Coordinates of N, CA, C and O and ligand atoms in Angstrom, one line a residue:
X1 N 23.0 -42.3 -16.3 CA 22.4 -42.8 -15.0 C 21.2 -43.7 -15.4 O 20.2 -43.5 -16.1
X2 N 21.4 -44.5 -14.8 CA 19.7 -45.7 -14.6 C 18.7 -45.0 -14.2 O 18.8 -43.9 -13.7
X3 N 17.4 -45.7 -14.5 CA 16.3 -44.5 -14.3 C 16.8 -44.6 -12.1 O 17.5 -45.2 -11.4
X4 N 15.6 -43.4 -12.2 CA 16.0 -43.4 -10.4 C 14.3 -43.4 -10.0 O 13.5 -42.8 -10.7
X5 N 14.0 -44.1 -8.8 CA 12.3 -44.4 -8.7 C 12.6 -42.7 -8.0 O 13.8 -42.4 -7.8
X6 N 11.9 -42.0 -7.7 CA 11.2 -40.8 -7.5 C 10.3 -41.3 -6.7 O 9.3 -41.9 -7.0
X7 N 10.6 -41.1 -5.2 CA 9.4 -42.0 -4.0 C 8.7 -40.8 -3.7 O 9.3 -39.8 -3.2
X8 N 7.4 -40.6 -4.0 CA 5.8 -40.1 -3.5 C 6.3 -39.5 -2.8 O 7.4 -39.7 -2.3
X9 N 5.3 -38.1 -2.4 CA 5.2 -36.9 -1.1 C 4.1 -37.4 -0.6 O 3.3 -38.1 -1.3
X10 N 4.0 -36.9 0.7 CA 2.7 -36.7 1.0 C 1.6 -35.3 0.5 O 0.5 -35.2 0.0
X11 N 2.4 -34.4 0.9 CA 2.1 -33.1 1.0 C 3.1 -32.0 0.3 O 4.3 -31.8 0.7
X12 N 2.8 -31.5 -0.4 CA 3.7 -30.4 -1.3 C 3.7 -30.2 -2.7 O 2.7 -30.4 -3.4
X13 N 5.3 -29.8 -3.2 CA 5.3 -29.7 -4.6 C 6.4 -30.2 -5.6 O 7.6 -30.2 -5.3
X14 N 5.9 -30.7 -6.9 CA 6.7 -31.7 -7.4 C 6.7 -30.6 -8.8 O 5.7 -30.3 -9.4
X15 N 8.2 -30.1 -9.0 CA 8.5 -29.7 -9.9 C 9.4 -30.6 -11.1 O 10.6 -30.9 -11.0
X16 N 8.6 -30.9 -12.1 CA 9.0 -32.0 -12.9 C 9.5 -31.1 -14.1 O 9.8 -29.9 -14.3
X17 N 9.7 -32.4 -15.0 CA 10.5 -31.8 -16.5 C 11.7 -30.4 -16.1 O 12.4 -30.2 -17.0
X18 N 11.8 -30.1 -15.6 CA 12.9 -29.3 -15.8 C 14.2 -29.5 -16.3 O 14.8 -30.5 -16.2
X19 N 14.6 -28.5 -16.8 CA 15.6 -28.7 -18.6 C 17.1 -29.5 -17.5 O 17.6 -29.0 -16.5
X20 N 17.3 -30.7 -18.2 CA 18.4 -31.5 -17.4 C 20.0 -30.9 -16.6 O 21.0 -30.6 -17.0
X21 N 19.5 -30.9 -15.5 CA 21.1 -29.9 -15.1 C 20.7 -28.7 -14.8 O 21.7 -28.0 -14.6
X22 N 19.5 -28.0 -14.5 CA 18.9 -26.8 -14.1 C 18.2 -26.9 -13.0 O 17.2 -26.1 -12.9
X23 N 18.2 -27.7 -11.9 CA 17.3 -28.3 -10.9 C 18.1 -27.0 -9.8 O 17.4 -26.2 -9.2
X24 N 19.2 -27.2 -9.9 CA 20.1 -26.0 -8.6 C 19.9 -24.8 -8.5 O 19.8 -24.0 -7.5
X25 N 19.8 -24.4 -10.6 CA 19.8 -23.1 -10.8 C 17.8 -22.5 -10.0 O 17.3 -21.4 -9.6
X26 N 17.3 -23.9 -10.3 CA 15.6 -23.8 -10.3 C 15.4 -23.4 -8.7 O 14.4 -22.7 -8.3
X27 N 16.2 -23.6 -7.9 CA 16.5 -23.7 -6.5 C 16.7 -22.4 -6.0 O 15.9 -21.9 -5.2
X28 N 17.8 -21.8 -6.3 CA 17.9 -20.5 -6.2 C 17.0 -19.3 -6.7 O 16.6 -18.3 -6.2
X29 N 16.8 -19.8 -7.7 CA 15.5 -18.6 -8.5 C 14.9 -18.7 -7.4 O 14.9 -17.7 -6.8
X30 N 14.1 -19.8 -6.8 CA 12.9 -20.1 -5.8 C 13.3 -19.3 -4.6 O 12.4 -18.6 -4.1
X31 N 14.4 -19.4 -4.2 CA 15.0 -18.8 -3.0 C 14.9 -19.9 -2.2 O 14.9 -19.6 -1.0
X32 N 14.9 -21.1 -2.5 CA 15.1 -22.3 -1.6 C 17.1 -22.3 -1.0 O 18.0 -22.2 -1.8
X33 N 17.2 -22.3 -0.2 CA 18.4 -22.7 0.5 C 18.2 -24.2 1.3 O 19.2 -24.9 1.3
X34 N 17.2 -24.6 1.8 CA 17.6 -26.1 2.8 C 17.4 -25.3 4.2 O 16.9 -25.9 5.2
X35 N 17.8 -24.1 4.2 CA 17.6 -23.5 5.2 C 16.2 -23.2 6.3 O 16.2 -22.9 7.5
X36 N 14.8 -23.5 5.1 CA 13.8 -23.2 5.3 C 13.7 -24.8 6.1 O 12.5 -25.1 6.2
X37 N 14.2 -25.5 6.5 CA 14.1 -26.8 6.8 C 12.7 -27.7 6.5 O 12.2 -28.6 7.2
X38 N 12.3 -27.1 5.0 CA 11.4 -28.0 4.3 C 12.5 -29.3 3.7 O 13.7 -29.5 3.6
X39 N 11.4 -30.1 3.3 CA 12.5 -31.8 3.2 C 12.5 -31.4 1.1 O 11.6 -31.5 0.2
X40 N 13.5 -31.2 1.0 CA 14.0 -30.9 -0.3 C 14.4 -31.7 -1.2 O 15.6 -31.6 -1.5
X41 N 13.9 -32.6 -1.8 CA 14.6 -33.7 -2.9 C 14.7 -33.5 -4.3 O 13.7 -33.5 -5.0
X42 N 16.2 -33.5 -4.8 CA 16.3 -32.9 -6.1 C 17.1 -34.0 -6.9 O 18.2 -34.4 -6.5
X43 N 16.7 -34.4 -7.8 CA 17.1 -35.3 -9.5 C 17.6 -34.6 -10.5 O 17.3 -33.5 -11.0
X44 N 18.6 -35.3 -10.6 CA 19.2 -34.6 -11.8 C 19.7 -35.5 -12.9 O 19.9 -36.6 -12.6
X45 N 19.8 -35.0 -14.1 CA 19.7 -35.9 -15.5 C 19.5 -37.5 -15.0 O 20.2 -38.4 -14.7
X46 N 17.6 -37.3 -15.0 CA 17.0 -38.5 -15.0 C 16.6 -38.7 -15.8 O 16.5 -37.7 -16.5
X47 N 15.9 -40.2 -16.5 CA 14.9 -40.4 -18.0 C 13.9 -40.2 -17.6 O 13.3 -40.7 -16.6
X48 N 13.3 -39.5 -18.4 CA 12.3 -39.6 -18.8 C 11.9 -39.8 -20.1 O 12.7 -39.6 -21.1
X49 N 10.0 -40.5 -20.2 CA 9.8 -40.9 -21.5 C 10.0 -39.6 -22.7 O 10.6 -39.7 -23.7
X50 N 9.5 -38.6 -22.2 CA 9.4 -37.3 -23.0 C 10.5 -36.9 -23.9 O 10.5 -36.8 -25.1
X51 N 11.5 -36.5 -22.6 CA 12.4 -35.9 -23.2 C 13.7 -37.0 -22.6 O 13.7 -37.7 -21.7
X52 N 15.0 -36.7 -23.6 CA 16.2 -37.7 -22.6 C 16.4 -37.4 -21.6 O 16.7 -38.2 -20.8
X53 N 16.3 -36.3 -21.2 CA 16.7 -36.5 -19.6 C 16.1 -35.4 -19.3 O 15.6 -34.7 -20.2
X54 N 16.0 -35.2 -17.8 CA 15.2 -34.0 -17.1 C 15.9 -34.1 -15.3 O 16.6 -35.0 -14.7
X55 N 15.4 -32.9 -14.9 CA 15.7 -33.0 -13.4 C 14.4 -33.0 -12.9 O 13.5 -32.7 -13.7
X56 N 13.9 -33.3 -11.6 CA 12.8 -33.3 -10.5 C 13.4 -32.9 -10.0 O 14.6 -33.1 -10.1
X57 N 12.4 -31.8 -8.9 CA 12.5 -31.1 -7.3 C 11.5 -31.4 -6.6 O 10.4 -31.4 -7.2
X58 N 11.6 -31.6 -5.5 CA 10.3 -32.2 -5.1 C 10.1 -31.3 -3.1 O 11.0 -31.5 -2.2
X59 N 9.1 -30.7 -2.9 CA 9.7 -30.3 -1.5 C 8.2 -30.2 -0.7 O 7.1 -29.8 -1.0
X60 N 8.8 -30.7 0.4 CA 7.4 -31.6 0.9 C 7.1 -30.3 2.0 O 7.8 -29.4 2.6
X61 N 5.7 -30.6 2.0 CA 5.0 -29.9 3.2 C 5.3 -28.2 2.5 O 5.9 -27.6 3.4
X62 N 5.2 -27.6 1.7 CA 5.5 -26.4 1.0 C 4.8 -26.1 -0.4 O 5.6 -26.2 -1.4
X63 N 3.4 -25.7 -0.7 CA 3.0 -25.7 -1.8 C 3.4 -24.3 -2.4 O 3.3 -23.2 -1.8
X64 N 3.9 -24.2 -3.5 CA 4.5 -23.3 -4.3 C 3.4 -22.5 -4.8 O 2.4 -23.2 -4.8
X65 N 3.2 -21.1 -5.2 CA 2.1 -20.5 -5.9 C 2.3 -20.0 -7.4 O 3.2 -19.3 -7.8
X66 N 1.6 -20.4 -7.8 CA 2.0 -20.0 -9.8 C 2.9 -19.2 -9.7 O 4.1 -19.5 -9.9
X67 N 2.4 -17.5 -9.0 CA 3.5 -16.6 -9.5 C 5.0 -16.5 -8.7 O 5.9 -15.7 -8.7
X68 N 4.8 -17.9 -7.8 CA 6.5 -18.1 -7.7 C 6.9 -18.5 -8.2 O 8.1 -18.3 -8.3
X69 N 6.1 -19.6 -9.0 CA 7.0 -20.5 -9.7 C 7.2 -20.5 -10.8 O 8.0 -21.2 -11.4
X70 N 6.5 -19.4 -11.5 CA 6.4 -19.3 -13.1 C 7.7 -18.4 -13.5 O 8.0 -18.3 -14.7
X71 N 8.6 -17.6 -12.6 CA 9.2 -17.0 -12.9 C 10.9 -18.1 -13.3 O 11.9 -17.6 -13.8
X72 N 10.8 -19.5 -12.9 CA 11.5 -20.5 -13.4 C 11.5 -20.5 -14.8 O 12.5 -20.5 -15.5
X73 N 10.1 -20.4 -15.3 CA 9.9 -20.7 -17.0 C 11.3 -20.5 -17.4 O 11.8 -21.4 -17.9
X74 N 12.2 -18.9 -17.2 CA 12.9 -18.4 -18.2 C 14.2 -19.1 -17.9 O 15.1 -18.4 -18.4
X75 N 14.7 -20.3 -17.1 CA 15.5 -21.0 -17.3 C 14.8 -22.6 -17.5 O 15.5 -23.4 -18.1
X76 N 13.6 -23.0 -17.2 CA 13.0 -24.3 -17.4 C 11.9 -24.3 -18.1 O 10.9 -24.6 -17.5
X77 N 11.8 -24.0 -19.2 CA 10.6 -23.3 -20.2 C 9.5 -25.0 -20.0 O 8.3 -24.8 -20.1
X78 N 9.7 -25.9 -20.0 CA 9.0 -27.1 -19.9 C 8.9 -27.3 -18.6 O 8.3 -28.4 -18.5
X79 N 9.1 -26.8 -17.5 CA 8.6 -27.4 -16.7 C 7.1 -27.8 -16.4 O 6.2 -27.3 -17.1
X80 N 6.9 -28.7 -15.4 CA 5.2 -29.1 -14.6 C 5.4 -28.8 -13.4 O 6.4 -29.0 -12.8
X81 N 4.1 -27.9 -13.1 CA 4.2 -28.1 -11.0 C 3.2 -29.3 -11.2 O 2.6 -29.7 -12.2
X82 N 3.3 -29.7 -9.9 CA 2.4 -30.9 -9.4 C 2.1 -30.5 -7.5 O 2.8 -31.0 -6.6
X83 N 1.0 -29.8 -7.3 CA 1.1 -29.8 -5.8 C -0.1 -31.1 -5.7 O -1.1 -31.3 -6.3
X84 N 0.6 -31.7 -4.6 CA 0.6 -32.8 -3.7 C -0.4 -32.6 -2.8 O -0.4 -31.4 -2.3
X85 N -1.6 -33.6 -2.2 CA -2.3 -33.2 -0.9 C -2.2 -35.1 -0.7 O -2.2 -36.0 -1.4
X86 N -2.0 -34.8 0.6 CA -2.7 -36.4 0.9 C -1.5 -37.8 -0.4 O -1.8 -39.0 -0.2
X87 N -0.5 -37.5 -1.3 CA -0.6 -38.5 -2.2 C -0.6 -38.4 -3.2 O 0.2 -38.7 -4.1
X88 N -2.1 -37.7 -3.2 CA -2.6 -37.1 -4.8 C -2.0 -35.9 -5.6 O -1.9 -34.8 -5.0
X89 N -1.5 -36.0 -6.7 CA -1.8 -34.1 -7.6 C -3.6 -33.9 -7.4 O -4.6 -34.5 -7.6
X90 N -3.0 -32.7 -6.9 CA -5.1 -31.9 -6.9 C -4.5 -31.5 -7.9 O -4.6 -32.2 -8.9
X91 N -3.8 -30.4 -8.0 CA -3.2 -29.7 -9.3 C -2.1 -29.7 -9.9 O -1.0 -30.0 -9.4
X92 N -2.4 -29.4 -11.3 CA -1.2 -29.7 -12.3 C -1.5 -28.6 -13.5 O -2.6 -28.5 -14.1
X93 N -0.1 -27.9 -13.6 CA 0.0 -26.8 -14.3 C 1.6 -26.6 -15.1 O 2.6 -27.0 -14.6
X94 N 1.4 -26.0 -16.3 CA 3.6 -26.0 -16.7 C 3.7 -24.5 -16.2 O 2.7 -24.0 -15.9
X95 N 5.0 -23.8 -16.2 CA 4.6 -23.1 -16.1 C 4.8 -21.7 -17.2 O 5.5 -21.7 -18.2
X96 N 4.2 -21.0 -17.0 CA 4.4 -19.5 -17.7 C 5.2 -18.4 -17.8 O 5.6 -17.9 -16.7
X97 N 5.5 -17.8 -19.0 CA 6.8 -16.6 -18.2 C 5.7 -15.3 -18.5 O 5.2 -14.6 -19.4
X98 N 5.7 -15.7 -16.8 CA 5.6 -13.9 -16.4 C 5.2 -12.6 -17.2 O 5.8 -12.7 -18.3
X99 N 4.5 -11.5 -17.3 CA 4.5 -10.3 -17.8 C 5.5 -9.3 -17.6 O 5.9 -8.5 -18.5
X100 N 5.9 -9.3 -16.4 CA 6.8 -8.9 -15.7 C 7.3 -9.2 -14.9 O 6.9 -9.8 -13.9
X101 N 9.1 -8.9 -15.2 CA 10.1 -9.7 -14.3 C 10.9 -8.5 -13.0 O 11.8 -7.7 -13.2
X102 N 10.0 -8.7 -12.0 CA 9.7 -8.0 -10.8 C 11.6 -8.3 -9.9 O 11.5 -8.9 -8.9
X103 N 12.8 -8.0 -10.2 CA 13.7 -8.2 -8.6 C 14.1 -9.7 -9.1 O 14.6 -10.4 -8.2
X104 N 14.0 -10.4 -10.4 CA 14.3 -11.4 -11.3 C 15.3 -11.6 -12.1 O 16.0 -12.6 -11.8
X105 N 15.6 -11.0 -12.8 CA 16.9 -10.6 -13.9 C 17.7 -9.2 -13.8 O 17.1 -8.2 -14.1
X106 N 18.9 -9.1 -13.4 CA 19.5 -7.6 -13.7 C 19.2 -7.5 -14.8 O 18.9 -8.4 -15.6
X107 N 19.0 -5.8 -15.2 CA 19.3 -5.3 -17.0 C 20.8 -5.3 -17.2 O 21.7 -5.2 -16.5
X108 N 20.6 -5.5 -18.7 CA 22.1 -6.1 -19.1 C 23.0 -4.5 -19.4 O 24.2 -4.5 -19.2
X109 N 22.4 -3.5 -19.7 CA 23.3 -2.1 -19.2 C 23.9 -1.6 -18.4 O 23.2 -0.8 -17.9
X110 N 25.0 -1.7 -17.9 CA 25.5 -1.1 -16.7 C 25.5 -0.1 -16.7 O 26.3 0.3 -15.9
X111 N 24.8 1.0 -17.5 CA 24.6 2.3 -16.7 C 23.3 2.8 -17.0 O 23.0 3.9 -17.4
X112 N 22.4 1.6 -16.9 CA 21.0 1.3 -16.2 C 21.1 2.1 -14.7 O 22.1 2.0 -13.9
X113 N 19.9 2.9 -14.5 CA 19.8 3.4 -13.5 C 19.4 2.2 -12.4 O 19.5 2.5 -11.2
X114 N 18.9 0.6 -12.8 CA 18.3 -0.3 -11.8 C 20.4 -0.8 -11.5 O 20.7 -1.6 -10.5
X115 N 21.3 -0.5 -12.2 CA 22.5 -1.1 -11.9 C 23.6 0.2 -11.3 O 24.8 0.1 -11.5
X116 N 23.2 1.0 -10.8 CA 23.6 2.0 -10.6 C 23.7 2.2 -8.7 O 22.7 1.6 -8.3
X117 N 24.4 2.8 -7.5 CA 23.9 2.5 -6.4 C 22.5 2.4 -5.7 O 22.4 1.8 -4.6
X118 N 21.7 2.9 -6.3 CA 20.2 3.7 -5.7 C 19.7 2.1 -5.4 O 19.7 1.3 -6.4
X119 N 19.4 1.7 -4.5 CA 18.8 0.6 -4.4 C 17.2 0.4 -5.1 O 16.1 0.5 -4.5
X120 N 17.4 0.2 -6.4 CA 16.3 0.4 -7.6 C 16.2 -1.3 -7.6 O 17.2 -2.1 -7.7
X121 N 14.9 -1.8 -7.4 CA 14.5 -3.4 -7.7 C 14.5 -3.1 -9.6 O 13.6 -2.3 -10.0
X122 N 15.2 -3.7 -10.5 CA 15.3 -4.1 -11.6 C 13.8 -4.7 -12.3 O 13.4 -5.8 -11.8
X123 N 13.4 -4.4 -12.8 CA 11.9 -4.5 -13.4 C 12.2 -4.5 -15.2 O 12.6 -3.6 -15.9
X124 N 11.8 -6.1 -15.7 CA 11.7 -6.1 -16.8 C 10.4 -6.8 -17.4 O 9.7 -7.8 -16.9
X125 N 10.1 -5.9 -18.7 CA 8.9 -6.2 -19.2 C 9.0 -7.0 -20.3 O 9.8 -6.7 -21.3
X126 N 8.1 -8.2 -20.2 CA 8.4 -8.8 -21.3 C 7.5 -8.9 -22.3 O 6.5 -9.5 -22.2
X127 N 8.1 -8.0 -23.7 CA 7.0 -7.9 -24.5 C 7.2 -8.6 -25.9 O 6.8 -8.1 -26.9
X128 N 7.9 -10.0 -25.8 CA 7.3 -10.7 -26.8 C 8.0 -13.1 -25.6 O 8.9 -13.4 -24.9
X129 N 7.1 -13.6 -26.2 CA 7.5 -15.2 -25.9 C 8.3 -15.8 -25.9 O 9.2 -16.5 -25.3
X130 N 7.7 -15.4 -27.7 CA 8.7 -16.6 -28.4 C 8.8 -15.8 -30.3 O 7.9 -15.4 -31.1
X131 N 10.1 -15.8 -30.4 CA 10.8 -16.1 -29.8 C 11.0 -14.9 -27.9 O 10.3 -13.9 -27.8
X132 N 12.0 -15.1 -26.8 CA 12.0 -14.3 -25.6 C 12.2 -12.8 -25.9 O 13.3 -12.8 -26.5
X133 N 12.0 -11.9 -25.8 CA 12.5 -10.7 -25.6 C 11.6 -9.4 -24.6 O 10.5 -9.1 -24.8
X134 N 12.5 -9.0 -23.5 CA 12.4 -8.4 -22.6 C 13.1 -7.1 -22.9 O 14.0 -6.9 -23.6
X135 N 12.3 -6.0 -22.0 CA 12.6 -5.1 -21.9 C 13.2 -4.2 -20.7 O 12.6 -4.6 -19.6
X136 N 14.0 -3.4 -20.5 CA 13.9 -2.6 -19.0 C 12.9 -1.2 -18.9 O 13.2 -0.2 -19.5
X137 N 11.8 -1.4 -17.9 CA 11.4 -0.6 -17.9 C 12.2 1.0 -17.7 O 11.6 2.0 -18.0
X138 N 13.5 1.1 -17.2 CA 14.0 2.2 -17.3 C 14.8 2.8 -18.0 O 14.9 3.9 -18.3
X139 N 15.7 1.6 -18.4 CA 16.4 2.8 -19.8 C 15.9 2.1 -21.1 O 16.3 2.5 -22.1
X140 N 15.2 1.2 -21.2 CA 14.2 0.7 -22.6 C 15.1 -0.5 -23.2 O 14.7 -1.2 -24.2
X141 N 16.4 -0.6 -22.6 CA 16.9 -1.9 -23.4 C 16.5 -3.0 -23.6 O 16.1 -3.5 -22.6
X142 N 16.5 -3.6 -24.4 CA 16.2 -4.8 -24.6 C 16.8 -5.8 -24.9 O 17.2 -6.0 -26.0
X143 N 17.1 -7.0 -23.6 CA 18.0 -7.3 -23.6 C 17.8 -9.1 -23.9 O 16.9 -9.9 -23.6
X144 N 19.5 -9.2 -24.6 CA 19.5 -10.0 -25.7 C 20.0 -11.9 -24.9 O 19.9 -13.0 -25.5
X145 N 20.5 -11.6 -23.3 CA 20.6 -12.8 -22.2 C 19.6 -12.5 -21.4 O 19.3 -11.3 -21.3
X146 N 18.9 -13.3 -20.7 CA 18.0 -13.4 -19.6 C 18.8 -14.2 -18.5 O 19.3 -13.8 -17.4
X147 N 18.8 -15.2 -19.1 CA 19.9 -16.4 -17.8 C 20.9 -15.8 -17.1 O 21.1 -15.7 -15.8
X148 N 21.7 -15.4 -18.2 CA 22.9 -14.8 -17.1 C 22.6 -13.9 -16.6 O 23.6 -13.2 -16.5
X149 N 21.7 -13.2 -16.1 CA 21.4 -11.9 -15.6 C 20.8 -12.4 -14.7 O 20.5 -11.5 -13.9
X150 N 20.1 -13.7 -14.1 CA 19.0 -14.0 -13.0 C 20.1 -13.4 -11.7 O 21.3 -13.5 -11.6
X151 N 19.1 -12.8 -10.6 CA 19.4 -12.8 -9.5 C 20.0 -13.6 -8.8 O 20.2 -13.4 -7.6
Ligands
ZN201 ZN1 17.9 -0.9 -17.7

């Protein structure tokens, strides 16, 4: 694809660099549907100088808060937020993965008590970066996919 201009918000948040082809999956983690009838604009495998390609999300009139959006890191490890006032970035941050993955990732055991009927919110702790590795706080596994387990 030709580069694509990316036209300005007024108001909101511009989620940049995200790993090329992950803009939809970035959407769902967020719990964005379209539904929320915020004005939603999403890029996919565009150039950037950085890296070859990347996706933008951009969603106006809706400022995102770190600890929503950081929980993306574990599929868009490079992303940038950029919230928007007036035109301007006031702020600009990448983001971070989380301490704990709150109602975020199933545990990969299925006879995990959080995968079991008991309506248990799944709670994983993550006790190392880099390289990723997560824990379940209830039966202690440590599990070896994160992505395929997102909510
Ligand atoms: Zn578990």
């Amino acid at each position: 694809m030709k580069e694509l201009k990316i036209t300005p918000i007024k108001d909101g948040t511009v989620i940049d660099h995200i790993t090329a082809g992950s803009a939809l999956k970035v959407l769902r983690i967020l719990g964005i549907t379209g539904e929320e009838g915020y004005t939603v604009s999403v890029a996919m495998n565009v150039t950037s100088k950085k890296e070859s390609l990347k996706d933008v999300v951009k969603i106006e009139g809706r400022e995102l808060k770190p600890e929503e959006i950081n929980k993306i890191s574990l599929i868009a490890p490079r992303a940038t937020i950029n919230i928007i006032r007036d035109y301007n970035v006031v702020k600009k941050y990448r983001v971070q993965i989380p301490d704990v993955l709150e109602g975020i990732a199933k545990c990969e055991n299925p006879n995990c008590i959080s995968n079991q009927r008991e309506p248990i919110q799944p709670v994983l702790k993550v006790i190392s970066r880099n390289p990723l590795r997560i824990k379940c706080v209830y039966c202690g596994r440590v599990q070896s996919q994160v992505e395929k387990n997102l909510i």
